[in-house]
Amino acid sequence: MKAKSFLKSFLIIVILLLFASLSFAQAGRGRGRISGVVEDEDGKVIQSAQVVVEFLRSEGIKKETTTNKKGEWAVLGLGTGMWRVTASADGYIPASTKVYVRQLQMNPKISLTLKKTEEHGKPIIKKEASLNLLEKANQLFSDEKYDEAIVLLEQFLEENPDAYYVHLSIGDCYREKGEFDKALERYKRSQEQAQKDELIGMETSAKALASIGEIYLRKEDFETAQKYFKQSIDTHPDNEILAFNVGEIYFSNRKIDEAIHYFELASQIKPDWAPSYLKLGYVYLNKGDNEKARLSFNKFLELDPESPEAPTVKNILEYLKK
């Protein structure tokens, strides 16, 4: 009876916490927080870069900020769901990524690398006015108008053939349309061209490989998906966020053991990074391994005791004692 009472009480508090969170997360609004840094391809921070965060499930919901002297930025008040983060600065090609924002957990730090519009005196973007095409394409993607976004991205590539990383965005459009083979073709093309880029090719290649893995995961070809995820991590082995994001993909597909593997890998790459332990706590809790969940949550609190997630974690730990 004690075990049943504990389970009932635990489920009640989780449901209440989720309900409270979701009530604030309607229409893209909530208590979620994301942060990150904007750098150039040499690893130097970019000051006063513009950062735009757009909610992908509803038109017109976005927040804007700029980076400080350390290239850092943060945005508060985000609701649960998928958001697109875009960074831009004069003399650089805009870069963007997607992140799934949660209310009850710390979201991973986002690092965006901007490539200069010229390299060794040679222009990468031959028509800087065409950068507007990327901005419009991003908005169309947010509006789920994938065919129209593809048209603009193809036009941009035609005008700027060296901007190979745009194939990733085209692949994302085909992925959301469910045209997986076309998405794979674009991801592979980007990855092949990234191998020739000594500056930011490693990061782009790793992203492309992870995207390929996600396609195979959606196709339920788990063995092939695992192969590409491993290649992605091997390509950029010191990037804890990459391993973390692979864990997120597995967790969202209910592959618990695989998610644990990558969250643990992220914690090994950067042992003092709190989000990995927070996620491990939730994943182990989902698996029913309360002892490992407790250890992970305690490690999280040790590393980030002032986190907005700390009160929730402390409440969970109290119930795990019963």
Coordinates of N, CA, C and O in Angstrom, one line a residue, residues 85 94-98 110-114 164-165 168-169 172 175 186-188 190-191 194 200-215 228-229 231-233 235-236 239 241-242 245-246 249:
V85 N 15.9 29.6 -33.5 CA 16.8 30.7 -33.1 C 17.7 31.1 -34.2 O 18.4 30.3 -34.8
P94 N 23.8 34.9 -41.8 CA 23.0 34.5 -40.6 C 23.0 33.0 -40.4 O 23.2 32.2 -41.4
A95 N 22.9 32.5 -39.2 CA 22.8 31.1 -38.9 C 21.6 30.9 -38.0 O 21.3 31.7 -37.2
S96 N 21.1 29.7 -38.1 CA 19.9 29.4 -37.3 C 19.9 27.9 -36.8 O 20.6 27.1 -37.4
T97 N 19.2 27.6 -35.8 CA 19.0 26.3 -35.3 C 17.6 26.2 -34.7 O 17.0 27.2 -34.4
K98 N 17.2 25.0 -34.4 CA 15.9 24.8 -33.7 C 16.2 24.1 -32.3 O 17.1 23.4 -32.2
I110 N 22.8 27.3 -26.4 CA 22.8 27.2 -27.8 C 24.1 28.0 -28.3 O 24.2 29.2 -28.0
S111 N 24.9 27.4 -29.2 CA 26.0 28.0 -29.7 C 25.8 28.2 -31.2 O 25.6 27.2 -31.9
L112 N 25.9 29.4 -31.7 CA 25.7 29.7 -33.2 C 27.0 30.3 -33.7 O 27.5 31.2 -33.2
T113 N 27.4 29.7 -34.8 CA 28.7 30.2 -35.5 C 28.3 30.9 -36.8 O 27.6 30.3 -37.6
L114 N 28.7 32.1 -36.9 CA 28.4 32.9 -38.1 C 29.7 32.9 -39.0 O 30.8 33.2 -38.6
Y164 N 26.9 25.9 -49.1 CA 26.4 24.5 -49.1 C 25.5 24.2 -47.9 O 24.7 23.3 -48.0
Y165 N 25.7 24.9 -46.8 CA 25.0 24.5 -45.6 C 23.5 24.8 -45.7 O 22.7 24.3 -44.9
L168 N 21.0 21.9 -45.7 CA 20.4 21.4 -44.4 C 19.0 21.9 -44.3 O 18.1 21.2 -43.9
S169 N 18.8 23.2 -44.6 CA 17.5 23.8 -44.4 C 16.5 23.2 -45.4 O 15.3 23.0 -45.1
D172 N 15.5 19.9 -44.1 CA 14.5 20.1 -43.1 C 13.1 20.2 -43.6 O 12.1 19.7 -43.1
R175 N 12.0 16.9 -44.9 CA 11.7 16.0 -43.7 C 10.3 16.3 -43.2 O 9.6 15.4 -42.9
R186 N 19.7 15.8 -49.5 CA 20.2 17.1 -49.2 C 21.2 17.1 -48.0 O 22.2 17.8 -48.0
Y187 N 20.8 16.3 -47.0 CA 21.7 16.2 -45.9 C 23.1 15.6 -46.3 O 24.1 16.1 -45.8
K188 N 23.0 14.6 -47.1 CA 24.3 14.0 -47.6 C 25.1 14.9 -48.4 O 26.3 15.0 -48.3
S190 N 25.1 18.2 -48.2 CA 25.7 19.2 -47.3 C 26.9 18.6 -46.5 O 28.0 19.2 -46.4
Q191 N 26.8 17.3 -46.1 CA 27.8 16.7 -45.3 C 29.1 16.4 -46.2 O 30.2 16.6 -45.8
A194 N 30.8 19.8 -46.7 CA 31.3 20.3 -45.4 C 32.7 19.7 -45.1 O 33.6 20.3 -44.5
I200 N 34.4 25.9 -40.8 CA 33.2 25.5 -40.0 C 32.6 24.2 -40.5 O 31.5 23.8 -40.1
G201 N 33.4 23.5 -41.3 CA 32.9 22.2 -41.9 C 32.6 21.1 -40.9 O 31.6 20.4 -41.0
M202 N 33.4 21.1 -39.8 CA 33.2 20.0 -38.8 C 31.9 20.1 -38.2 O 31.1 19.1 -38.0
E203 N 31.5 21.3 -37.8 CA 30.2 21.5 -37.1 C 29.0 21.2 -38.1 O 28.0 20.5 -37.7
T204 N 29.1 21.7 -39.3 CA 28.1 21.4 -40.3 C 28.0 20.0 -40.6 O 26.9 19.4 -40.7
S205 N 29.1 19.3 -40.8 CA 29.1 17.9 -41.0 C 28.4 17.1 -39.9 O 27.7 16.2 -40.2
A206 N 28.7 17.5 -38.7 CA 28.2 16.8 -37.5 C 26.6 17.0 -37.5 O 25.9 16.0 -37.2
K207 N 26.2 18.2 -37.8 CA 24.7 18.4 -37.8 C 24.1 17.6 -38.9 O 23.0 17.1 -38.8
A208 N 24.7 17.6 -40.1 CA 24.2 16.8 -41.2 C 24.0 15.3 -40.9 O 23.0 14.7 -41.2
L209 N 25.1 14.8 -40.3 CA 25.0 13.4 -39.9 C 23.9 13.1 -38.9 O 23.2 12.1 -38.9
A210 N 23.8 14.0 -37.9 CA 22.7 13.8 -36.9 C 21.3 13.9 -37.6 O 20.4 13.2 -37.2
S211 N 21.2 14.8 -38.6 CA 19.9 14.9 -39.3 C 19.6 13.6 -40.1 O 18.5 13.2 -40.2
I212 N 20.7 13.1 -40.7 CA 20.5 11.8 -41.4 C 20.0 10.7 -40.4 O 19.1 9.9 -40.7
G213 N 20.6 10.7 -39.3 CA 20.2 9.7 -38.2 C 18.8 9.9 -37.8 O 18.1 8.9 -37.7
E214 N 18.3 11.1 -37.7 CA 16.9 11.4 -37.3 C 16.0 10.8 -38.4 O 14.9 10.3 -38.1
I215 N 16.4 11.0 -39.7 CA 15.5 10.5 -40.8 C 15.4 9.0 -40.6 O 14.2 8.4 -40.7
Y228 N 24.7 6.6 -37.9 CA 24.9 8.0 -38.2 C 25.0 8.9 -37.0 O 25.8 9.9 -37.0
F229 N 24.2 8.6 -35.9 CA 24.4 9.3 -34.7 C 25.8 9.2 -34.1 O 26.4 10.2 -33.7
Q231 N 28.5 8.5 -35.9 CA 29.4 9.3 -36.8 C 29.4 10.8 -36.5 O 30.4 11.5 -36.5
S232 N 28.1 11.2 -36.2 CA 28.0 12.6 -35.8 C 28.8 13.0 -34.6 O 29.5 14.0 -34.6
I233 N 28.7 12.2 -33.6 CA 29.4 12.5 -32.3 C 30.9 12.3 -32.6 O 31.8 13.2 -32.1
T235 N 32.5 12.9 -35.3 CA 33.0 14.1 -36.1 C 33.3 15.3 -35.2 O 34.2 16.1 -35.5
H236 N 32.5 15.5 -34.1 CA 32.6 16.6 -33.2 C 32.6 16.1 -31.8 O 31.6 16.4 -31.0
N239 N 31.7 18.3 -28.4 CA 30.5 19.1 -28.4 C 29.4 18.4 -27.6 O 28.8 17.5 -28.1
I241 N 26.6 19.6 -26.6 CA 25.3 19.9 -27.0 C 24.8 19.0 -28.1 O 23.7 18.6 -28.2
L242 N 25.7 18.6 -29.0 CA 25.4 17.7 -30.0 C 25.0 16.3 -29.4 O 23.9 15.8 -29.8
N245 N 21.6 16.8 -27.8 CA 20.5 16.8 -28.8 C 20.1 15.5 -29.4 O 18.9 15.2 -29.6
V246 N 21.1 14.6 -29.6 CA 20.9 13.2 -30.0 C 20.0 12.5 -28.9 O 19.1 11.8 -29.2
I249 N 16.5 13.5 -29.3 CA 15.8 12.9 -30.4 C 15.3 11.5 -30.0 O 14.2 11.1 -30.2

